[in-house]
Amino acid sequence: DVEIILITDGLTVITLTLAVNFFTRKIAPFRAIIIGTLITSLSWLILASHASIWAAVLSLFVLAMGEIIQSPRYYEYISRLAPPGQQGTYMGFAFLPIGIGSLIGGWFGGRLIHYFGEVRHFPAGMWWTVSGVGVTTALTLFVYDRIVGASVAVQEE
């Protein structure tokens, strides 16, 4: 059963990226980033509500769908922000959140596992917390978009 969990994300991304991108192509890049982030964040609530192999598979499938919506549009958005001749620099900095996430993720995840697994004996709380962080991120992006008009500004170029 472990192998089905391990292949779910990659298989979903490989098989559905073209179709999902076709259906989401008319959504402004920044809005697609927000939608993808929200879907990815909420995917963990499936596992929080029912801890099983198939709940994990479904969580990872939904996560992959959010990833498919968010990831390509993120790089599209970053490349459109870049002044002519600086696209490479901007694309390099686009990986900064991934680096920060890798730096913080292990520490944060370890804390969550310890607290919700060993102290509280409430593993679902970990997934609620992870979802909460993601939903907060999506809401922050939404507010940023409303204030700055990020999706409109890049769309009009």
Short mmCIF file of N, CA and C in Angstrom, two decimals, residues 2-154:
data_model
loop_
_atom_site.label_atom_id
_atom_site.label_comp_id
_atom_site.label_asym_id
_atom_site.label_seq_id
_atom_site.Cartn_x
_atom_site.Cartn_y
_atom_site.Cartn_z
N VAL A 2 2.07 1.17 0.50
CA VAL A 2 2.93 2.35 0.54
C VAL A 2 3.23 2.85 -0.87
N GLU A 3 3.40 1.92 -1.80
CA GLU A 3 3.73 2.33 -3.17
C GLU A 3 2.64 3.19 -3.80
N ILE A 4 1.38 2.93 -3.50
CA ILE A 4 0.30 3.74 -4.06
C ILE A 4 0.37 5.17 -3.51
N ILE A 5 0.75 5.30 -2.25
CA ILE A 5 0.92 6.64 -1.67
C ILE A 5 2.08 7.36 -2.35
N LEU A 6 3.18 6.63 -2.56
CA LEU A 6 4.38 7.24 -3.13
C LEU A 6 4.20 7.69 -4.57
N ILE A 7 3.37 7.01 -5.35
CA ILE A 7 3.23 7.38 -6.76
C ILE A 7 2.07 8.34 -7.03
N THR A 8 1.20 8.56 -6.07
CA THR A 8 -0.01 9.35 -6.32
C THR A 8 0.29 10.75 -6.82
N ASP A 9 1.14 11.49 -6.12
CA ASP A 9 1.42 12.88 -6.51
C ASP A 9 2.05 12.94 -7.89
N GLY A 10 3.13 12.22 -8.08
CA GLY A 10 3.83 12.25 -9.37
C GLY A 10 2.97 11.79 -10.52
N LEU A 11 2.25 10.70 -10.33
CA LEU A 11 1.39 10.17 -11.39
C LEU A 11 0.28 11.16 -11.74
N THR A 12 -0.30 11.79 -10.74
CA THR A 12 -1.35 12.77 -10.98
C THR A 12 -0.80 13.96 -11.76
N VAL A 13 0.34 14.47 -11.35
CA VAL A 13 0.94 15.62 -12.03
C VAL A 13 1.27 15.27 -13.47
N ILE A 14 1.88 14.11 -13.69
CA ILE A 14 2.28 13.72 -15.04
C ILE A 14 1.06 13.53 -15.95
N THR A 15 0.02 12.90 -15.44
CA THR A 15 -1.12 12.56 -16.30
C THR A 15 -2.13 13.69 -16.47
N LEU A 16 -2.22 14.60 -15.52
CA LEU A 16 -3.31 15.59 -15.58
C LEU A 16 -2.87 17.04 -15.80
N THR A 17 -1.58 17.31 -15.85
CA THR A 17 -1.12 18.69 -15.98
C THR A 17 -1.67 19.37 -17.23
N LEU A 18 -1.56 18.75 -18.37
CA LEU A 18 -2.02 19.38 -19.61
C LEU A 18 -3.52 19.66 -19.57
N ALA A 19 -4.30 18.70 -19.12
CA ALA A 19 -5.75 18.89 -19.08
C ALA A 19 -6.15 19.98 -18.09
N VAL A 20 -5.58 19.96 -16.90
CA VAL A 20 -5.93 20.96 -15.88
C VAL A 20 -5.50 22.35 -16.35
N ASN A 21 -4.31 22.46 -16.91
CA ASN A 21 -3.84 23.76 -17.41
C ASN A 21 -4.71 24.27 -18.56
N PHE A 22 -5.22 23.37 -19.36
CA PHE A 22 -6.14 23.78 -20.44
C PHE A 22 -7.40 24.41 -19.85
N PHE A 23 -7.95 23.80 -18.82
CA PHE A 23 -9.19 24.30 -18.23
C PHE A 23 -8.99 25.54 -17.35
N THR A 24 -7.78 25.76 -16.89
CA THR A 24 -7.53 26.92 -16.01
C THR A 24 -6.76 28.03 -16.72
N ARG A 25 -6.55 27.92 -18.00
CA ARG A 25 -5.71 28.88 -18.72
C ARG A 25 -6.25 30.30 -18.72
N LYS A 26 -7.55 30.48 -18.58
CA LYS A 26 -8.14 31.82 -18.62
C LYS A 26 -8.18 32.50 -17.25
N ILE A 27 -7.78 31.80 -16.22
CA ILE A 27 -7.71 32.39 -14.89
C ILE A 27 -6.41 33.20 -14.82
N ALA A 28 -6.49 34.41 -14.29
CA ALA A 28 -5.29 35.25 -14.14
C ALA A 28 -4.25 34.49 -13.31
N PRO A 29 -2.97 34.63 -13.67
CA PRO A 29 -1.93 33.86 -12.98
C PRO A 29 -1.96 33.99 -11.45
N PHE A 30 -2.10 35.20 -10.94
CA PHE A 30 -2.07 35.36 -9.48
C PHE A 30 -3.29 34.72 -8.83
N ARG A 31 -4.43 34.79 -9.48
CA ARG A 31 -5.63 34.14 -8.93
C ARG A 31 -5.46 32.62 -8.96
N ALA A 32 -4.82 32.10 -10.01
CA ALA A 32 -4.55 30.66 -10.07
C ALA A 32 -3.61 30.24 -8.94
N ILE A 33 -2.66 31.10 -8.61
CA ILE A 33 -1.76 30.82 -7.49
C ILE A 33 -2.56 30.71 -6.19
N ILE A 34 -3.48 31.64 -5.99
CA ILE A 34 -4.31 31.63 -4.78
C ILE A 34 -5.18 30.38 -4.73
N ILE A 35 -5.84 30.07 -5.84
CA ILE A 35 -6.72 28.89 -5.90
C ILE A 35 -5.93 27.61 -5.66
N GLY A 36 -4.79 27.47 -6.33
CA GLY A 36 -3.96 26.29 -6.15
C GLY A 36 -3.46 26.14 -4.72
N THR A 37 -3.07 27.26 -4.12
CA THR A 37 -2.61 27.24 -2.73
C THR A 37 -3.74 26.81 -1.80
N LEU A 38 -4.93 27.31 -2.04
CA LEU A 38 -6.08 26.96 -1.20
C LEU A 38 -6.43 25.48 -1.34
N ILE A 39 -6.46 24.98 -2.57
CA ILE A 39 -6.76 23.56 -2.79
C ILE A 39 -5.71 22.68 -2.11
N THR A 40 -4.46 23.02 -2.31
CA THR A 40 -3.37 22.26 -1.69
C THR A 40 -3.50 22.26 -0.17
N SER A 41 -3.81 23.42 0.38
CA SER A 41 -3.95 23.55 1.83
C SER A 41 -5.08 22.70 2.38
N LEU A 42 -6.20 22.72 1.70
CA LEU A 42 -7.38 21.99 2.17
C LEU A 42 -7.25 20.48 1.98
N SER A 43 -6.34 20.06 1.11
CA SER A 43 -6.19 18.62 0.83
C SER A 43 -5.87 17.82 2.10
N TRP A 44 -5.16 18.42 3.03
CA TRP A 44 -4.75 17.70 4.24
C TRP A 44 -5.92 17.43 5.18
N LEU A 45 -7.02 18.15 5.01
CA LEU A 45 -8.18 17.92 5.87
C LEU A 45 -8.84 16.57 5.57
N ILE A 46 -8.63 16.05 4.37
CA ILE A 46 -9.13 14.71 4.04
C ILE A 46 -8.47 13.70 4.97
N LEU A 47 -7.16 13.80 5.08
CA LEU A 47 -6.42 12.88 5.95
C LEU A 47 -6.74 13.14 7.43
N ALA A 48 -6.98 14.39 7.78
CA ALA A 48 -7.33 14.72 9.17
C ALA A 48 -8.68 14.12 9.55
N SER A 49 -9.59 14.04 8.59
CA SER A 49 -10.93 13.55 8.89
C SER A 49 -11.01 12.03 8.93
N HIS A 50 -10.11 11.36 8.21
CA HIS A 50 -10.16 9.90 8.17
C HIS A 50 -8.76 9.37 7.89
N ALA A 51 -8.07 8.92 8.90
CA ALA A 51 -6.71 8.43 8.74
C ALA A 51 -6.72 7.01 8.18
N SER A 52 -6.45 6.90 6.88
CA SER A 52 -6.36 5.59 6.23
C SER A 52 -5.48 5.73 5.00
N ILE A 53 -5.13 4.60 4.42
CA ILE A 53 -4.31 4.61 3.20
C ILE A 53 -5.04 5.38 2.10
N TRP A 54 -6.31 5.09 1.89
CA TRP A 54 -7.05 5.72 0.80
C TRP A 54 -7.33 7.19 1.05
N ALA A 55 -7.43 7.59 2.31
CA ALA A 55 -7.54 9.01 2.62
C ALA A 55 -6.23 9.72 2.30
N ALA A 56 -5.11 9.05 2.56
CA ALA A 56 -3.80 9.62 2.22
C ALA A 56 -3.66 9.76 0.71
N VAL A 57 -4.10 8.74 -0.02
CA VAL A 57 -4.04 8.79 -1.48
C VAL A 57 -4.91 9.93 -2.01
N LEU A 58 -6.13 10.03 -1.50
CA LEU A 58 -7.03 11.11 -1.94
C LEU A 58 -6.46 12.48 -1.56
N SER A 59 -5.89 12.60 -0.38
CA SER A 59 -5.26 13.86 0.04
C SER A 59 -4.14 14.24 -0.93
N LEU A 60 -3.32 13.28 -1.28
CA LEU A 60 -2.21 13.56 -2.20
C LEU A 60 -2.69 13.85 -3.61
N PHE A 61 -3.79 13.22 -4.03
CA PHE A 61 -4.37 13.52 -5.33
C PHE A 61 -4.86 14.97 -5.36
N VAL A 62 -5.60 15.38 -4.34
CA VAL A 62 -6.11 16.76 -4.27
C VAL A 62 -4.94 17.74 -4.16
N LEU A 63 -3.93 17.38 -3.37
CA LEU A 63 -2.73 18.20 -3.26
C LEU A 63 -2.09 18.40 -4.63
N ALA A 64 -1.98 17.32 -5.39
CA ALA A 64 -1.39 17.40 -6.73
C ALA A 64 -2.22 18.29 -7.65
N MET A 65 -3.53 18.23 -7.53
CA MET A 65 -4.38 19.10 -8.35
C MET A 65 -4.11 20.57 -8.03
N GLY A 66 -3.98 20.89 -6.76
CA GLY A 66 -3.64 22.25 -6.37
C GLY A 66 -2.27 22.65 -6.89
N GLU A 67 -1.35 21.72 -6.81
CA GLU A 67 0.01 21.95 -7.31
C GLU A 67 0.00 22.22 -8.81
N ILE A 68 -0.79 21.46 -9.55
CA ILE A 68 -0.89 21.63 -11.00
C ILE A 68 -1.45 23.01 -11.34
N ILE A 69 -2.40 23.48 -10.57
CA ILE A 69 -3.00 24.79 -10.81
C ILE A 69 -2.03 25.90 -10.42
N GLN A 70 -1.37 25.76 -9.30
CA GLN A 70 -0.53 26.83 -8.74
C GLN A 70 0.85 26.94 -9.38
N SER A 71 1.55 25.86 -9.48
CA SER A 71 2.97 25.92 -9.80
C SER A 71 3.32 26.55 -11.15
N PRO A 72 2.74 26.10 -12.26
CA PRO A 72 3.11 26.72 -13.54
C PRO A 72 2.75 28.21 -13.60
N ARG A 73 1.62 28.56 -13.00
CA ARG A 73 1.17 29.95 -13.04
C ARG A 73 2.04 30.84 -12.17
N TYR A 74 2.62 30.27 -11.11
CA TYR A 74 3.55 31.02 -10.26
C TYR A 74 4.76 31.45 -11.08
N TYR A 75 5.34 30.53 -11.84
CA TYR A 75 6.51 30.87 -12.64
C TYR A 75 6.14 31.79 -13.79
N GLU A 76 4.94 31.63 -14.33
CA GLU A 76 4.45 32.57 -15.36
C GLU A 76 4.35 33.98 -14.77
N TYR A 77 3.78 34.08 -13.60
CA TYR A 77 3.62 35.38 -12.93
C TYR A 77 4.98 36.03 -12.67
N ILE A 78 5.91 35.26 -12.13
CA ILE A 78 7.25 35.79 -11.83
C ILE A 78 7.94 36.26 -13.11
N SER A 79 7.83 35.48 -14.18
CA SER A 79 8.50 35.86 -15.43
C SER A 79 7.89 37.13 -16.02
N ARG A 80 6.61 37.35 -15.83
CA ARG A 80 5.96 38.57 -16.32
C ARG A 80 6.32 39.79 -15.48
N LEU A 81 6.65 39.59 -14.22
CA LEU A 81 7.07 40.70 -13.36
C LEU A 81 8.45 41.23 -13.74
N ALA A 82 9.28 40.37 -14.29
CA ALA A 82 10.67 40.71 -14.54
C ALA A 82 10.81 41.74 -15.66
N PRO A 83 11.67 42.73 -15.44
CA PRO A 83 11.98 43.66 -16.52
C PRO A 83 12.74 42.92 -17.63
N PRO A 84 12.67 43.41 -18.85
CA PRO A 84 13.39 42.74 -19.95
C PRO A 84 14.87 42.54 -19.61
N GLY A 85 15.34 41.36 -19.87
CA GLY A 85 16.74 41.03 -19.62
C GLY A 85 17.02 40.53 -18.21
N GLN A 86 16.03 40.56 -17.33
CA GLN A 86 16.25 40.11 -15.96
C GLN A 86 15.38 38.91 -15.59
N GLN A 87 14.80 38.26 -16.58
CA GLN A 87 13.94 37.11 -16.31
C GLN A 87 14.68 36.01 -15.57
N GLY A 88 15.93 35.77 -15.93
CA GLY A 88 16.70 34.72 -15.27
C GLY A 88 16.91 35.00 -13.79
N THR A 89 17.21 36.24 -13.47
CA THR A 89 17.39 36.63 -12.07
C THR A 89 16.10 36.44 -11.29
N TYR A 90 15.01 36.90 -11.88
CA TYR A 90 13.71 36.77 -11.21
C TYR A 90 13.32 35.31 -11.04
N MET A 91 13.58 34.50 -12.07
CA MET A 91 13.24 33.08 -11.97
C MET A 91 14.11 32.40 -10.91
N GLY A 92 15.35 32.84 -10.78
CA GLY A 92 16.20 32.31 -9.71
C GLY A 92 15.64 32.63 -8.34
N PHE A 93 15.20 33.87 -8.17
CA PHE A 93 14.61 34.27 -6.89
C PHE A 93 13.25 33.61 -6.66
N ALA A 94 12.63 33.10 -7.71
CA ALA A 94 11.35 32.41 -7.55
C ALA A 94 11.49 31.16 -6.69
N PHE A 95 12.71 30.64 -6.59
CA PHE A 95 12.95 29.45 -5.78
C PHE A 95 13.21 29.79 -4.31
N LEU A 96 13.27 31.08 -3.99
CA LEU A 96 13.52 31.49 -2.61
C LEU A 96 12.48 30.95 -1.63
N PRO A 97 11.17 31.01 -1.94
CA PRO A 97 10.19 30.43 -1.01
C PRO A 97 10.38 28.93 -0.79
N ILE A 98 10.84 28.22 -1.82
CA ILE A 98 11.09 26.79 -1.69
C ILE A 98 12.25 26.57 -0.72
N GLY A 99 13.29 27.38 -0.85
CA GLY A 99 14.43 27.29 0.06
C GLY A 99 14.04 27.60 1.50
N ILE A 100 13.25 28.65 1.68
CA ILE A 100 12.79 29.01 3.02
C ILE A 100 11.91 27.89 3.59
N GLY A 101 11.03 27.35 2.75
CA GLY A 101 10.17 26.24 3.19
C GLY A 101 10.97 25.02 3.59
N SER A 102 12.01 24.72 2.82
CA SER A 102 12.87 23.58 3.16
C SER A 102 13.61 23.82 4.47
N LEU A 103 14.00 25.05 4.71
CA LEU A 103 14.71 25.39 5.93
C LEU A 103 13.80 25.27 7.15
N ILE A 104 12.58 25.76 7.04
CA ILE A 104 11.64 25.80 8.16
C ILE A 104 10.82 24.52 8.27
N GLY A 105 10.52 23.89 7.14
CA GLY A 105 9.59 22.76 7.10
C GLY A 105 9.95 21.60 8.00
N GLY A 106 11.21 21.19 7.98
CA GLY A 106 11.62 20.06 8.82
C GLY A 106 11.46 20.36 10.30
N TRP A 107 11.90 21.55 10.69
CA TRP A 107 11.78 21.95 12.10
C TRP A 107 10.31 22.05 12.50
N PHE A 108 9.51 22.72 11.68
CA PHE A 108 8.09 22.91 11.99
C PHE A 108 7.35 21.57 12.01
N GLY A 109 7.61 20.74 11.01
CA GLY A 109 6.97 19.42 10.96
C GLY A 109 7.35 18.56 12.15
N GLY A 110 8.61 18.60 12.54
CA GLY A 110 9.05 17.85 13.72
C GLY A 110 8.34 18.30 14.98
N ARG A 111 8.20 19.61 15.12
CA ARG A 111 7.47 20.15 16.28
C ARG A 111 6.02 19.69 16.28
N LEU A 112 5.38 19.73 15.10
CA LEU A 112 3.98 19.31 15.01
C LEU A 112 3.82 17.83 15.35
N ILE A 113 4.70 17.00 14.79
CA ILE A 113 4.63 15.56 15.07
C ILE A 113 4.81 15.29 16.56
N HIS A 114 5.79 15.95 17.16
CA HIS A 114 6.01 15.76 18.60
C HIS A 114 4.79 16.20 19.40
N TYR A 115 4.32 17.41 19.13
CA TYR A 115 3.22 17.96 19.93
C TYR A 115 1.92 17.17 19.74
N PHE A 116 1.52 16.98 18.48
CA PHE A 116 0.23 16.33 18.24
C PHE A 116 0.30 14.81 18.34
N GLY A 117 1.48 14.23 18.12
CA GLY A 117 1.61 12.79 18.22
C GLY A 117 1.95 12.29 19.61
N GLU A 118 3.00 12.85 20.19
CA GLU A 118 3.49 12.35 21.47
C GLU A 118 2.87 13.04 22.69
N VAL A 119 2.61 14.32 22.59
CA VAL A 119 2.08 15.06 23.74
C VAL A 119 0.56 14.98 23.79
N ARG A 120 -0.10 15.36 22.70
CA ARG A 120 -1.56 15.43 22.69
C ARG A 120 -2.23 14.13 22.27
N HIS A 121 -1.52 13.27 21.59
CA HIS A 121 -2.09 12.03 21.04
C HIS A 121 -3.30 12.34 20.15
N PHE A 122 -3.13 13.36 19.32
CA PHE A 122 -4.18 13.83 18.41
C PHE A 122 -3.55 14.14 17.05
N PRO A 123 -3.20 13.07 16.28
CA PRO A 123 -2.48 13.28 15.03
C PRO A 123 -3.22 14.15 14.02
N ALA A 124 -4.55 14.12 14.04
CA ALA A 124 -5.31 14.95 13.10
C ALA A 124 -5.03 16.43 13.31
N GLY A 125 -4.66 16.80 14.52
CA GLY A 125 -4.35 18.20 14.81
C GLY A 125 -3.19 18.72 13.98
N MET A 126 -2.26 17.83 13.65
CA MET A 126 -1.14 18.22 12.81
C MET A 126 -1.64 18.66 11.44
N TRP A 127 -2.57 17.87 10.87
CA TRP A 127 -3.08 18.19 9.54
C TRP A 127 -3.94 19.45 9.56
N TRP A 128 -4.69 19.66 10.64
CA TRP A 128 -5.46 20.89 10.79
C TRP A 128 -4.51 22.10 10.84
N THR A 129 -3.40 21.95 11.52
CA THR A 129 -2.43 23.04 11.62
C THR A 129 -1.78 23.32 10.28
N VAL A 130 -1.37 22.27 9.57
CA VAL A 130 -0.76 22.44 8.25
C VAL A 130 -1.76 23.11 7.31
N SER A 131 -3.01 22.67 7.34
CA SER A 131 -4.05 23.30 6.52
C SER A 131 -4.25 24.76 6.92
N GLY A 132 -4.22 25.02 8.21
CA GLY A 132 -4.37 26.39 8.69
C GLY A 132 -3.28 27.32 8.18
N VAL A 133 -2.06 26.83 8.18
CA VAL A 133 -0.94 27.62 7.65
C VAL A 133 -1.17 27.91 6.16
N GLY A 134 -1.59 26.90 5.42
CA GLY A 134 -1.83 27.07 3.99
C GLY A 134 -2.99 28.00 3.69
N VAL A 135 -4.08 27.85 4.43
CA VAL A 135 -5.24 28.73 4.22
C VAL A 135 -4.87 30.17 4.59
N THR A 136 -4.10 30.34 5.64
CA THR A 136 -3.62 31.68 6.00
C THR A 136 -2.78 32.27 4.87
N THR A 137 -1.95 31.45 4.26
CA THR A 137 -1.15 31.89 3.12
C THR A 137 -2.04 32.32 1.97
N ALA A 138 -3.05 31.49 1.64
CA ALA A 138 -3.96 31.82 0.55
C ALA A 138 -4.73 33.11 0.84
N LEU A 139 -5.18 33.28 2.07
CA LEU A 139 -5.90 34.51 2.44
C LEU A 139 -4.98 35.73 2.36
N THR A 140 -3.74 35.57 2.78
CA THR A 140 -2.78 36.66 2.69
C THR A 140 -2.52 37.04 1.24
N LEU A 141 -2.39 36.04 0.37
CA LEU A 141 -2.23 36.31 -1.06
C LEU A 141 -3.46 37.01 -1.62
N PHE A 142 -4.65 36.60 -1.19
CA PHE A 142 -5.89 37.23 -1.64
C PHE A 142 -5.93 38.70 -1.23
N VAL A 143 -5.60 38.99 0.02
CA VAL A 143 -5.58 40.38 0.50
C VAL A 143 -4.54 41.19 -0.27
N TYR A 144 -3.37 40.60 -0.48
CA TYR A 144 -2.32 41.27 -1.26
C TYR A 144 -2.83 41.59 -2.66
N ASP A 145 -3.50 40.65 -3.27
CA ASP A 145 -4.05 40.86 -4.62
C ASP A 145 -5.07 41.99 -4.61
N ARG A 146 -5.91 42.05 -3.60
CA ARG A 146 -6.92 43.11 -3.49
C ARG A 146 -6.28 44.48 -3.31
N ILE A 147 -5.21 44.53 -2.52
CA ILE A 147 -4.56 45.82 -2.24
C ILE A 147 -3.70 46.27 -3.42
N VAL A 148 -2.89 45.37 -3.93
CA VAL A 148 -1.93 45.70 -4.98
C VAL A 148 -2.52 45.52 -6.37
N GLY A 149 -3.50 44.65 -6.51
CA GLY A 149 -4.05 44.35 -7.83
C GLY A 149 -3.10 43.52 -8.66
N ALA A 150 -2.44 42.57 -8.02
CA ALA A 150 -1.41 41.77 -8.68
C ALA A 150 -1.92 41.02 -9.89
N SER A 151 -3.12 40.44 -9.81
CA SER A 151 -3.61 39.65 -10.93
C SER A 151 -4.01 40.53 -12.10
N VAL A 152 -4.49 41.73 -11.84
CA VAL A 152 -4.90 42.63 -12.92
C VAL A 152 -3.68 43.25 -13.57
N ALA A 153 -2.71 43.68 -12.77
CA ALA A 153 -1.53 44.36 -13.29
C ALA A 153 -0.75 43.49 -14.27
N VAL A 154 -0.54 42.25 -13.93
CA VAL A 154 0.22 41.36 -14.80
C VAL A 154 -0.62 40.92 -15.99
#
